Coordinates of C-alpha atoms in Angstrom, one line a residue:
M1 CA 133.9 24.3 -161.6
K2 CA 133.7 22.3 -158.3
L3 CA 132.0 19.4 -160.2
L4 CA 134.8 19.4 -162.8
L5 CA 137.4 19.4 -160.0
F6 CA 135.6 16.5 -158.2
L7 CA 135.3 14.4 -161.3
S8 CA 138.9 15.0 -162.3
T9 CA 140.0 13.9 -158.9
L10 CA 138.0 10.7 -159.1
V11 CA 139.6 9.9 -162.4
L12 CA 143.1 10.5 -161.1
L13 CA 142.6 8.4 -158.0
S14 CA 140.7 5.6 -159.6
C15 CA 142.8 5.1 -162.8
S16 CA 145.3 2.4 -163.0
H17 CA 148.6 3.2 -161.4
I18 CA 152.0 1.7 -161.0
S19 CA 152.2 -0.4 -157.8
S20 CA 155.0 0.6 -155.4
S21 CA 154.7 -2.7 -153.5
K22 CA 157.9 -4.0 -155.2
K23 CA 160.7 -3.1 -152.9
T24 CA 163.4 -0.9 -154.2
Y25 CA 165.2 -0.5 -150.9
S26 CA 165.2 -1.9 -147.4
G27 CA 166.0 -0.5 -144.0
H28 CA 166.8 3.0 -142.8
G29 CA 169.8 5.0 -141.6
A30 CA 173.3 5.5 -143.1
E31 CA 173.8 1.8 -143.8
S32 CA 170.9 1.7 -146.2
V33 CA 172.5 4.3 -148.5
S34 CA 175.4 3.5 -150.8
S35 CA 178.5 5.6 -150.8
E36 CA 177.9 6.1 -154.5
D37 CA 174.6 7.9 -153.8
L38 CA 176.1 9.8 -150.9
N39 CA 178.7 11.3 -153.3
L40 CA 176.4 11.7 -156.2
Y41 CA 173.7 13.7 -154.3
A42 CA 175.9 15.6 -151.9
P43 CA 174.9 19.3 -151.6
K44 CA 176.7 21.7 -153.8
A45 CA 178.3 25.0 -152.7
L46 CA 176.3 28.2 -152.8
A47 CA 177.3 31.6 -154.0
K48 CA 179.2 33.6 -151.3
E49 CA 176.7 36.5 -151.4
L50 CA 173.7 34.2 -150.6
V51 CA 175.7 32.3 -147.9
N52 CA 176.5 35.6 -146.2
E53 CA 172.8 36.7 -146.3
I54 CA 171.6 33.4 -144.9
E55 CA 174.3 33.4 -142.3
S56 CA 173.4 36.9 -141.1
Q57 CA 169.8 35.6 -140.6
Q58 CA 171.1 32.6 -138.7
E59 CA 172.9 35.0 -136.3
I60 CA 169.4 35.7 -135.0
R61 CA 169.1 33.0 -132.4
T62 CA 166.9 32.9 -129.3
T63 CA 167.7 30.7 -126.4
G64 CA 165.5 27.8 -125.3
L65 CA 162.9 28.6 -122.7
G66 CA 165.1 26.9 -120.1
Q67 CA 164.9 25.3 -116.7
L68 CA 165.7 26.8 -113.3
S69 CA 167.9 25.3 -110.7
P70 CA 166.0 24.2 -107.6
N71 CA 167.0 27.4 -105.7
G72 CA 166.0 29.7 -108.7
K73 CA 169.4 31.3 -109.0
N74 CA 170.5 29.7 -112.3
L75 CA 168.9 29.2 -115.6
F76 CA 170.0 26.4 -117.9
F77 CA 168.9 26.5 -121.5
S78 CA 169.6 25.2 -125.0
W79 CA 171.2 27.6 -127.5
S80 CA 172.4 27.1 -131.1
V81 CA 174.9 30.0 -131.2
T82 CA 177.7 27.5 -132.0
G83 CA 175.8 26.1 -135.0
T84 CA 174.2 23.2 -133.1
S85 CA 172.0 23.2 -130.0
Q86 CA 174.1 22.9 -126.8
V87 CA 173.4 23.5 -123.1
W88 CA 174.3 26.8 -121.5
K89 CA 173.7 28.5 -118.2
I90 CA 173.4 32.0 -116.7
D91 CA 173.8 32.8 -113.0
G92 CA 171.2 35.5 -112.9
P93 CA 169.1 37.8 -115.2
M94 CA 171.1 39.0 -118.2
R95 CA 174.3 37.5 -117.0
F96 CA 177.1 36.3 -119.3
P97 CA 176.2 32.8 -120.6
I98 CA 178.5 29.9 -119.9
Q99 CA 178.6 27.0 -122.4
L100 CA 178.4 23.6 -120.7
T101 CA 178.3 21.1 -123.7
G102 CA 179.8 21.1 -127.1
G103 CA 180.5 19.1 -130.2
D104 CA 178.9 18.5 -133.6
N105 CA 175.8 16.8 -132.3
P106 CA 172.9 18.7 -130.7
T107 CA 172.6 18.2 -126.9
Y108 CA 169.4 18.7 -125.0
L109 CA 168.8 19.4 -121.3
Q110 CA 166.2 17.0 -120.0
D111 CA 166.1 17.8 -116.3
I112 CA 167.9 19.2 -113.2
T113 CA 167.9 16.9 -110.2
E114 CA 166.0 18.1 -107.1
D115 CA 169.2 18.0 -105.0
G116 CA 170.9 20.3 -107.5
K117 CA 173.7 17.8 -108.1
W118 CA 173.1 16.8 -111.7
L119 CA 172.0 17.9 -115.1
I120 CA 170.4 15.2 -117.3
H121 CA 171.1 15.5 -121.0
S122 CA 170.3 13.6 -124.2
R123 CA 172.4 13.4 -127.4
D124 CA 172.2 11.3 -130.6
D125 CA 174.6 10.9 -133.4
G126 CA 173.9 12.8 -136.7
G127 CA 170.2 13.0 -136.2
N128 CA 169.7 9.2 -136.0
E129 CA 167.2 9.6 -133.1
Y130 CA 168.8 6.9 -131.0
P131 CA 169.8 9.2 -128.1
S132 CA 171.9 8.3 -125.1
L133 CA 171.3 9.8 -121.7
Y134 CA 174.1 11.5 -119.7
K135 CA 174.6 13.3 -116.4
Q136 CA 176.8 16.4 -115.9
S137 CA 177.7 18.6 -113.0
P138 CA 175.8 22.0 -113.1
S139 CA 179.2 23.6 -113.0
G140 CA 180.2 21.9 -116.2
G141 CA 182.8 19.2 -117.0
P142 CA 182.6 15.9 -118.9
L143 CA 179.4 14.1 -119.6
E144 CA 179.0 10.7 -117.9
L145 CA 177.0 8.1 -119.7
I146 CA 173.8 7.0 -117.9
F147 CA 172.5 4.7 -120.6
G148 CA 172.8 4.3 -124.4
Q149 CA 173.3 1.6 -127.0
D150 CA 173.6 1.4 -130.7
K151 CA 170.2 1.5 -132.4
I152 CA 168.4 1.8 -129.1
K153 CA 166.0 4.6 -128.4
T154 CA 166.4 5.9 -124.8
T155 CA 164.0 8.5 -123.5
Y156 CA 164.2 10.3 -120.1
M157 CA 160.9 10.2 -118.1
R158 CA 161.0 11.6 -114.6
Q159 CA 163.0 11.9 -111.4
S160 CA 162.2 11.0 -107.8
R161 CA 161.2 13.7 -105.4
D162 CA 164.6 13.7 -103.7
G163 CA 166.5 13.7 -107.0
K164 CA 168.4 10.6 -106.2
Y165 CA 166.8 8.4 -108.8
I166 CA 165.7 8.9 -112.4
Y167 CA 163.3 7.0 -114.6
F168 CA 163.8 6.3 -118.3
R169 CA 162.6 4.0 -121.0
A170 CA 164.5 2.1 -123.7
N171 CA 163.6 -0.5 -126.3
N172 CA 166.8 -2.5 -125.7
I173 CA 164.8 -5.7 -124.9
S174 CA 163.2 -5.7 -128.4
P175 CA 162.7 -3.0 -131.1
T176 CA 159.0 -2.9 -130.3
V177 CA 159.1 -3.5 -126.5
W178 CA 159.7 -0.7 -124.1
G179 CA 161.3 -1.2 -120.7
I180 CA 160.9 1.4 -118.0
Y181 CA 164.0 1.6 -115.8
K182 CA 164.8 3.2 -112.4
M183 CA 168.4 4.3 -111.9
N184 CA 170.3 5.3 -108.8
L185 CA 172.4 8.3 -109.9
A186 CA 175.0 7.8 -107.2
T187 CA 175.7 4.1 -107.9
M188 CA 174.5 4.0 -111.5
D189 CA 172.6 0.8 -110.7
K190 CA 169.5 0.4 -112.7
E191 CA 166.3 -1.7 -112.2
L192 CA 163.8 -2.8 -114.8
L193 CA 160.5 -1.9 -113.3
F194 CA 158.2 -2.7 -116.2
K195 CA 158.2 -3.8 -119.9
G196 CA 155.4 -3.8 -122.5
E197 CA 154.8 -4.0 -126.2
G198 CA 154.5 -0.6 -127.8
Y199 CA 155.1 2.9 -126.5
W200 CA 154.9 3.1 -122.7
S201 CA 155.8 6.2 -120.8
I202 CA 155.5 7.7 -117.3
T203 CA 153.1 10.7 -117.0
D204 CA 153.5 11.3 -113.3
L205 CA 155.0 10.0 -110.1
G206 CA 152.9 9.7 -106.9
E207 CA 153.6 8.6 -103.4
D208 CA 154.7 5.2 -102.1
G209 CA 156.0 3.9 -105.4
E210 CA 152.8 4.7 -107.3
M211 CA 153.0 6.1 -110.9
L212 CA 150.8 6.8 -113.9
L213 CA 151.7 5.0 -117.1
S214 CA 150.5 5.9 -120.6
H215 CA 150.4 3.2 -123.4
A216 CA 150.0 4.6 -126.9
T217 CA 147.2 2.8 -128.9
G218 CA 147.7 5.0 -131.9
N219 CA 149.4 8.1 -133.0
V220 CA 147.1 10.4 -131.0
T221 CA 145.3 7.9 -128.8
N222 CA 146.3 6.1 -125.6
E223 CA 145.3 4.4 -122.4
I224 CA 146.3 5.2 -118.8
Y225 CA 147.3 2.7 -116.0
T226 CA 148.4 3.0 -112.4
F227 CA 151.5 1.1 -111.6
N228 CA 153.2 0.3 -108.3
E229 CA 156.9 -0.1 -108.6
K230 CA 157.1 -2.1 -105.4
T231 CA 154.4 -4.7 -106.1
K232 CA 154.6 -4.4 -109.9
K233 CA 150.8 -4.2 -110.0
L234 CA 149.4 -2.7 -113.2
S235 CA 145.8 -1.4 -113.0
P236 CA 143.7 0.1 -115.7
L237 CA 142.5 3.7 -115.1
L238 CA 141.3 5.3 -118.4
G239 CA 141.1 4.6 -122.1
Q240 CA 140.9 0.8 -122.2
N241 CA 138.8 -0.4 -125.2
E242 CA 138.6 3.1 -126.4
S243 CA 140.2 5.3 -129.1
E244 CA 140.7 8.5 -127.2
S245 CA 143.4 10.9 -126.1
Y246 CA 144.4 11.3 -122.4
Y247 CA 147.1 13.1 -120.5
V248 CA 146.9 12.5 -116.7
K249 CA 148.6 13.8 -113.6
Y250 CA 147.9 13.3 -109.9
S251 CA 145.7 16.0 -108.4
A252 CA 146.4 17.8 -105.1
Q253 CA 143.4 16.0 -103.8
K254 CA 144.2 12.4 -102.8
G255 CA 142.4 9.9 -105.0
H256 CA 141.7 12.4 -107.7
Y257 CA 143.4 13.0 -111.1
L258 CA 143.8 15.9 -113.5
V259 CA 142.8 14.7 -117.0
Q260 CA 143.3 16.4 -120.3
T261 CA 141.1 14.8 -122.9
N262 CA 138.9 15.4 -125.9
K263 CA 136.7 12.4 -125.2
F264 CA 133.6 14.5 -124.1
S265 CA 134.1 17.4 -126.5
D266 CA 135.4 18.3 -129.9
F267 CA 138.2 20.1 -128.1
H268 CA 140.6 19.0 -125.4
K269 CA 139.6 20.2 -121.9
L270 CA 141.0 19.8 -118.5
Y271 CA 139.0 17.8 -116.0
L272 CA 139.1 16.7 -112.3
Y273 CA 138.4 12.9 -112.2
D274 CA 137.6 11.1 -109.0
T275 CA 137.5 7.6 -110.8
K276 CA 133.7 7.9 -111.1
K277 CA 132.9 11.2 -112.8
F278 CA 134.6 14.1 -114.6
K279 CA 134.3 17.8 -113.7
A280 CA 135.6 20.3 -116.2
I281 CA 138.0 22.9 -114.7
S282 CA 139.3 24.6 -117.8
T283 CA 137.0 27.5 -118.9
R284 CA 137.5 28.2 -122.6
E285 CA 135.0 26.1 -124.6
S286 CA 136.1 26.5 -128.2
M287 CA 139.9 26.3 -127.6
D288 CA 142.1 23.2 -127.3
V289 CA 143.9 22.8 -124.0
S290 CA 147.3 22.2 -125.5
S291 CA 149.0 21.3 -122.2
F292 CA 148.9 21.9 -118.5
S293 CA 151.3 21.9 -115.5
K294 CA 150.7 21.5 -111.8
S295 CA 153.3 23.0 -109.5
R296 CA 155.0 20.4 -107.4
N297 CA 154.0 22.1 -104.2
D298 CA 150.3 21.6 -105.2
E299 CA 149.5 25.4 -105.2
R300 CA 148.6 26.1 -108.9
I301 CA 147.8 24.7 -112.3
L302 CA 148.8 26.5 -115.4
I303 CA 146.9 25.8 -118.6
L304 CA 148.1 26.5 -122.2
Y305 CA 145.3 27.1 -124.7
N306 CA 145.5 27.0 -128.5
N307 CA 143.4 29.9 -129.7
N308 CA 143.3 29.4 -133.5
G309 CA 147.1 28.8 -133.6
R310 CA 148.0 31.4 -131.0
Y311 CA 149.0 30.3 -127.5
E312 CA 147.5 31.8 -124.4
I313 CA 147.7 30.9 -120.7
E314 CA 145.4 30.7 -117.7
G315 CA 146.2 30.0 -114.1
I316 CA 143.9 28.3 -111.5
S317 CA 144.3 27.1 -107.9
A318 CA 145.3 23.5 -107.6
R319 CA 143.1 23.2 -104.5
N320 CA 139.8 25.0 -105.4
Y321 CA 140.3 25.4 -109.2
K322 CA 139.4 29.1 -109.1
Q323 CA 141.3 31.5 -111.4
I324 CA 144.5 33.1 -110.0
R325 CA 146.3 36.2 -111.1
L326 CA 149.1 35.8 -113.6
P327 CA 152.0 38.1 -114.2
K328 CA 151.2 41.1 -116.3
M329 CA 152.8 40.7 -119.7
S330 CA 152.7 42.6 -123.0
S331 CA 150.5 41.5 -125.9
A332 CA 152.3 38.9 -128.0
L333 CA 151.7 36.3 -130.7
H334 CA 152.2 33.6 -128.1
T335 CA 152.5 33.5 -124.3
Y336 CA 153.4 30.3 -122.6
F337 CA 154.8 28.8 -119.4
G338 CA 157.8 26.7 -118.8
D339 CA 159.4 25.0 -115.8
S340 CA 158.7 25.9 -112.1
T341 CA 160.9 25.2 -109.2
S342 CA 159.9 22.4 -106.8
N343 CA 158.9 24.8 -104.1
G344 CA 156.6 26.6 -106.5
R345 CA 158.2 30.0 -106.0
Y346 CA 159.6 30.6 -109.5
T347 CA 158.1 29.9 -112.9
I348 CA 159.5 30.6 -116.4
F349 CA 157.3 32.3 -118.9
G350 CA 158.0 33.0 -122.5
Q351 CA 156.7 35.3 -125.2
S352 CA 157.2 35.4 -129.0
F353 CA 156.4 38.0 -131.6
Y354 CA 156.3 38.2 -135.4
N355 CA 159.1 40.7 -135.5
K356 CA 161.4 39.6 -132.7
P357 CA 162.7 36.4 -131.2
R358 CA 161.4 34.8 -128.0
S359 CA 162.3 36.2 -124.6
S360 CA 162.4 34.2 -121.3
F361 CA 161.1 35.7 -118.1
V362 CA 161.2 34.4 -114.5
Y363 CA 158.2 35.2 -112.2
D364 CA 158.6 35.3 -108.4
W365 CA 155.1 34.3 -107.1
S366 CA 155.9 35.4 -103.5
R367 CA 157.1 38.9 -104.5
G368 CA 155.0 39.3 -107.7
T369 CA 158.0 40.4 -109.8
L370 CA 158.6 39.5 -113.4
V371 CA 162.2 39.7 -114.6
E372 CA 163.5 39.1 -118.1
W373 CA 166.4 36.7 -117.9
T374 CA 167.4 36.3 -121.6
L375 CA 167.4 39.0 -124.2
P376 CA 167.5 37.9 -127.8
S377 CA 169.7 39.9 -130.2
T378 CA 169.5 40.5 -134.0
P379 CA 173.0 41.5 -135.0
E380 CA 173.2 43.5 -138.2
V381 CA 169.6 42.7 -139.0
K382 CA 166.6 45.0 -138.6
T383 CA 163.4 43.1 -137.8
D384 CA 160.9 45.9 -137.1
H385 CA 159.9 45.8 -140.8
F386 CA 159.1 42.1 -140.8
T387 CA 155.7 41.3 -142.4
Q388 CA 152.9 40.3 -140.1
W389 CA 150.9 37.1 -140.5
T390 CA 147.2 37.2 -141.2
N391 CA 144.6 34.6 -140.5
E392 CA 142.7 33.7 -143.7
Y393 CA 140.9 30.7 -145.2
Y394 CA 140.1 29.1 -148.5
L395 CA 137.2 26.9 -149.5
A396 CA 137.7 23.2 -150.2
E397 CA 135.7 21.6 -153.0
D398 CA 133.0 20.5 -150.6
G399 CA 132.6 24.0 -149.1
T400 CA 134.7 23.4 -146.0
K401 CA 136.7 26.5 -144.8
I402 CA 140.4 25.6 -144.5
P403 CA 142.4 27.9 -142.3
M404 CA 145.7 29.3 -143.4
I405 CA 148.2 31.9 -142.2
V406 CA 149.6 34.2 -144.8
K407 CA 152.7 36.5 -144.9
R408 CA 151.9 39.0 -147.7
P409 CA 154.4 41.7 -148.7
K410 CA 152.8 45.2 -149.1
Q411 CA 153.5 45.2 -152.9
C412 CA 151.5 42.0 -153.3
I413 CA 148.2 43.3 -151.7
K414 CA 146.9 44.4 -155.1
K415 CA 149.4 42.8 -157.4
S416 CA 150.0 39.3 -158.7
C417 CA 153.0 37.8 -156.9
P418 CA 154.5 34.3 -156.9
V419 CA 153.2 32.2 -154.0
I420 CA 154.9 29.6 -151.8
I421 CA 152.5 27.1 -150.1
S422 CA 154.2 25.4 -147.2
F423 CA 152.5 22.3 -145.7
H424 CA 153.3 21.3 -142.1
G425 CA 154.3 17.8 -141.0
G426 CA 152.7 15.4 -138.6
P427 CA 150.2 15.1 -140.3
E428 CA 148.8 16.2 -137.0
G429 CA 151.0 19.2 -136.8
Q430 CA 149.7 22.8 -137.0
S431 CA 151.1 25.8 -138.8
I432 CA 151.2 28.8 -136.4
P433 CA 152.3 32.4 -136.9
S434 CA 155.9 32.9 -135.6
F435 CA 159.1 34.8 -135.9
S436 CA 160.5 33.3 -139.0
T437 CA 163.6 34.6 -140.9
V438 CA 163.2 32.0 -143.6
S439 CA 159.6 33.0 -144.6
E440 CA 160.7 36.7 -144.3
M441 CA 163.5 36.0 -146.9
Y442 CA 160.8 35.0 -149.3
A443 CA 158.6 38.0 -148.5
S444 CA 161.5 40.4 -149.0
R445 CA 161.9 39.0 -152.5
G446 CA 158.3 39.5 -153.4
F447 CA 156.8 36.0 -152.6
V448 CA 153.5 35.5 -150.7
Y449 CA 154.1 32.8 -148.1
V450 CA 151.2 30.6 -147.2
K451 CA 150.9 27.9 -144.5
P452 CA 147.6 26.0 -144.6
N453 CA 146.1 23.8 -141.8
V454 CA 144.4 21.2 -143.9
R455 CA 142.0 18.6 -142.4
G456 CA 144.0 16.4 -140.1
S457 CA 145.8 19.3 -138.4
R458 CA 145.7 19.7 -134.6
G459 CA 144.2 22.7 -132.8
Y460 CA 140.7 22.8 -134.5
G461 CA 139.0 20.0 -132.7
K462 CA 138.8 16.2 -132.7
K463 CA 136.6 15.9 -135.8
W464 CA 139.1 18.0 -137.8
L465 CA 142.1 16.1 -136.4
N466 CA 140.6 12.7 -137.3
A467 CA 139.2 13.7 -140.7
D468 CA 142.2 12.2 -142.6
N469 CA 142.7 8.9 -140.8
G470 CA 143.1 5.8 -142.9
A471 CA 140.9 5.7 -146.0
K472 CA 139.3 9.0 -145.1
R473 CA 142.5 10.7 -146.4
L474 CA 141.2 10.0 -150.0
D475 CA 138.3 12.3 -149.3
V476 CA 140.3 15.3 -148.0
I477 CA 143.7 15.0 -149.8
T478 CA 142.2 17.5 -152.3
D479 CA 142.7 20.2 -149.6
I480 CA 146.2 20.4 -151.0
R481 CA 145.0 21.2 -154.5
D482 CA 142.2 23.5 -153.3
C483 CA 144.7 25.9 -151.7
A484 CA 146.3 26.4 -155.2
V485 CA 142.8 26.8 -156.8
H486 CA 142.0 29.6 -154.3
V487 CA 145.3 31.3 -155.1
Q488 CA 144.7 31.1 -158.8
K489 CA 141.1 32.4 -158.6
H490 CA 141.4 35.1 -155.9
W491 CA 145.0 36.3 -156.0
S492 CA 145.3 37.0 -159.8
F493 CA 145.4 40.7 -160.9
D494 CA 145.1 42.2 -164.4
G495 CA 144.9 38.8 -165.9
V496 CA 148.2 37.6 -164.4
V497 CA 147.8 34.2 -162.5
P498 CA 150.4 33.8 -159.8
K499 CA 153.0 31.0 -160.2
I500 CA 152.7 28.6 -157.3
G501 CA 155.5 26.7 -155.5
V502 CA 154.8 24.0 -152.9
T503 CA 157.1 22.8 -150.1
G504 CA 157.1 21.1 -146.7
G505 CA 158.9 18.6 -144.5
S506 CA 157.9 15.1 -143.4
Y507 CA 154.2 14.8 -144.1
G508 CA 154.6 18.2 -145.6
G509 CA 157.2 16.7 -147.9
Y510 CA 154.8 13.9 -148.8
S511 CA 152.1 16.6 -149.5
T512 CA 154.6 18.3 -151.8
L513 CA 155.3 15.1 -153.8
Y514 CA 151.5 14.4 -154.0
A515 CA 150.9 18.0 -155.2
M516 CA 153.6 17.7 -157.9
T517 CA 152.2 14.4 -159.2
V518 CA 148.5 14.0 -158.7
F519 CA 147.8 17.7 -158.8
A520 CA 150.6 18.6 -161.3
D521 CA 148.4 21.1 -163.2
Y522 CA 148.2 23.4 -160.2
F523 CA 151.8 23.7 -159.0
D524 CA 154.7 25.2 -160.9
A525 CA 157.6 24.0 -158.7
G526 CA 158.1 21.9 -155.5
V527 CA 160.7 21.3 -152.8
A528 CA 160.0 18.2 -150.7
R529 CA 162.0 17.6 -147.5
V530 CA 162.1 14.1 -145.9
G531 CA 158.8 13.2 -147.4
M532 CA 157.3 9.7 -148.1
S533 CA 157.1 8.8 -151.8
S534 CA 155.3 5.5 -151.0
L535 CA 153.2 4.9 -148.0
V536 CA 153.8 1.2 -148.5
T537 CA 157.6 1.2 -148.5
F538 CA 157.6 3.9 -145.8
L539 CA 155.7 1.7 -143.4
E540 CA 157.8 -1.3 -144.4
N541 CA 161.0 0.4 -143.6
T542 CA 160.4 3.0 -140.9
A543 CA 161.9 2.2 -137.5
P544 CA 159.9 -0.8 -136.1
H545 CA 159.0 0.9 -132.9
R546 CA 157.1 3.6 -134.9
R547 CA 155.3 1.4 -137.3
Y548 CA 152.2 0.5 -135.4
V549 CA 151.4 4.1 -134.4
R550 CA 151.8 5.3 -138.0
E551 CA 149.5 2.6 -139.2
T552 CA 146.7 4.0 -137.1
E553 CA 147.1 7.2 -139.0
Y554 CA 147.7 6.0 -142.6
G555 CA 146.3 2.5 -142.7
S556 CA 147.5 -1.0 -142.2
L557 CA 149.9 -2.7 -144.5
E558 CA 147.9 -5.9 -144.1
K559 CA 144.3 -4.5 -144.4
D560 CA 144.6 -1.2 -146.2
R561 CA 147.3 -1.8 -148.8
D562 CA 145.1 -0.7 -151.8
V563 CA 144.4 2.6 -150.0
L564 CA 148.1 3.1 -149.3
E565 CA 148.9 2.5 -152.9
K566 CA 146.3 5.0 -154.1
L567 CA 147.8 7.6 -151.7
S568 CA 151.4 7.0 -152.8
P569 CA 152.9 9.8 -155.0
I570 CA 155.4 7.4 -156.6
N571 CA 152.4 5.7 -158.3
Y572 CA 151.6 8.9 -160.2
I573 CA 155.2 9.8 -161.1
D574 CA 154.4 10.0 -164.9
R575 CA 152.3 13.0 -164.2
L576 CA 155.1 15.1 -162.8
K577 CA 155.9 17.9 -165.3
N578 CA 157.3 20.8 -163.4
P579 CA 160.7 21.2 -161.5
L580 CA 161.1 19.3 -158.3
M581 CA 163.8 19.3 -155.7
I582 CA 164.0 16.6 -152.9
I583 CA 166.0 17.1 -149.7
Q584 CA 166.8 14.2 -147.3
G585 CA 168.8 13.4 -144.2
V586 CA 170.6 10.1 -144.6
N587 CA 170.3 9.0 -140.9
D588 CA 166.5 9.5 -140.8
P589 CA 164.8 6.7 -138.9
R590 CA 161.3 8.0 -139.5
V591 CA 161.2 8.6 -143.2
P592 CA 164.0 6.4 -144.6
A593 CA 166.4 8.0 -147.2
G594 CA 165.3 5.3 -149.5
E595 CA 161.9 7.1 -149.9
S596 CA 163.7 10.0 -151.6
I597 CA 166.3 8.0 -153.5
Q598 CA 163.7 5.6 -155.1
F599 CA 161.7 8.5 -156.2
K600 CA 164.7 10.3 -157.8
K601 CA 165.9 7.1 -159.5
M602 CA 162.5 6.4 -161.0
L603 CA 162.3 10.0 -162.3
D604 CA 165.8 9.5 -163.8
S605 CA 164.7 6.2 -165.5
K606 CA 161.9 8.1 -167.2
G607 CA 164.0 11.0 -168.2
I608 CA 162.2 13.5 -165.9
K609 CA 164.5 16.2 -164.6
S610 CA 164.8 16.6 -160.9
T611 CA 167.3 17.4 -158.1
L612 CA 168.1 15.3 -155.0
V613 CA 170.2 16.6 -152.1
L614 CA 171.4 14.2 -149.4
F615 CA 172.8 15.3 -146.0
R616 CA 174.9 12.5 -144.7
D617 CA 175.1 13.9 -141.2
E618 CA 171.4 14.7 -140.6
G619 CA 168.3 12.8 -139.8
H620 CA 164.6 13.8 -140.0
G621 CA 165.3 17.4 -140.7
V622 CA 168.3 19.6 -140.9
K623 CA 169.7 20.9 -137.5
K624 CA 173.4 21.8 -138.1
R625 CA 174.0 25.4 -139.1
K626 CA 176.1 24.7 -142.2
N627 CA 173.5 22.4 -143.4
R628 CA 170.6 24.8 -142.6
T629 CA 172.4 27.4 -144.8
L630 CA 172.7 24.9 -147.7
Q631 CA 169.1 23.8 -147.4
T632 CA 167.8 27.3 -147.2
G633 CA 170.0 28.6 -150.0
H634 CA 169.3 25.8 -152.5
T635 CA 165.5 26.0 -151.8
L636 CA 165.5 29.8 -152.2
N637 CA 167.5 29.6 -155.4
F638 CA 165.2 26.8 -156.8
F639 CA 162.0 28.8 -156.3
M640 CA 163.6 32.1 -157.6
E641 CA 164.7 30.3 -160.7
N642 CA 161.4 28.6 -161.4
L643 CA 158.8 31.1 -160.1
L644 CA 160.1 34.6 -160.6

């Protein structure tokens, strides 16, 4: 059977196909979509009963992990209780929350200045991902614009140790040139410190005007430089003439650096680097170091590990790198750390579970006390019956084990049930077990919910992560199909083969379109969200500042066009034979709305039935509550109509 699958795939990918190189649209954002299409593909209303059910699930909202004020007395966090994410604060554990920001567009807390005078926020318009930066008093009041311009991407970087200055980057010089700016928050005067082609960012600030800069050379690779803001001297440190991943901070030891990299191992590890040699200071060999944090008082380092999709933490001394005792916490799906106060006394920790939302705790290192500050609620919904996730795998056609997490209702353990296969985005994302009301809504209706981590996913080592780069994607794209093959072969009972639905967002949306065309015989229905229908037109029209890092992942328009065409679902559109729904945000700067519209219109021209839903006030994904309800409801209805 494997030989037949392999030969059929070769035929599919080598046969003549329609070239998508002819442009059917140009640009991205609202101005690239006609008013006629906006009206034609606007989401339709849902039945009241379904709206009420989804809305009750959306009442279950946990707060963001949050950030403490410098004195540790206030916690500021994001919370979507109003329907969009806004900034709130509480003045102590379990205190009544106070809303600080509002409006239709999500607002995100970026930092609290060390002098305690200002909160720094970012906010974009309708998901267009061109955010502006604002400052606000911690007691509330109006937002004051720091910097923001139309079609300019502005990103907060760091603050000075005294909190009087902030650093941010913006591509206002040119769409592909990033400038790094320093601003005096009192006078609002800004200074351009540095500019460079491609993504540049600050990873840490040192003493006497020294800082560490990262320059992205690809989607997951970069190089590190030291930069002096006084002399403007840029000096190479790591990654030059390489294709490796680095995240670097200053060590507590002068002249040394803390380096997170997978250069010397299949997994990311944390090293101490003295500019001559590397010494490993993380301890878990077969786990990726997902991130790390050094307290600003140079006392401790906290390390976050990815243990097969579950997050665990470790603490070590920032001076001798020996393990330190962490707060005693209950067993959970994930345990992770957040912000620490500058004096190192308080740190935020979080835990999440499969059957209850995340909680935030504050640990006092001097007293050894752990206090829960935010308590999630589940109004009118019982979550103790939620279905657990299990870690499973399926075999690819070449015998490779592909990990997946599965939510399987009890009635489907020995019974054939319809299956939803959900592919993550990225493509370097990772599906992890989590508290998920959406997947539980499917489980409660008798669906098995599956989330694979195909080759190209993070968390399983560098070889796995890079297995789909460029033309290599042709060799592993069949991981999509092989999940369905596994379901058909191993999850059938009494001669009943499960019907299979496929869904996903971004690269997961692309995977869905590919599944429904190239692998049309294996999938019975699909819902693609903000997915690329053509890798050629996608790269031609995505935001210019993103193009070069995406080409390192998918291939170059100039050099790899034939591969990009072979990997474009729109070139196999004649093979689509089962129901398809496409969902797209109009303001999306990453995957332009034209990707979805061109696919829909080509289907229409061939008389192939499909559904397109456009959200005019969303970007790369749906964030507003009313739109989340519509997206969830239409997707759920679609799969129930076509799989049950």
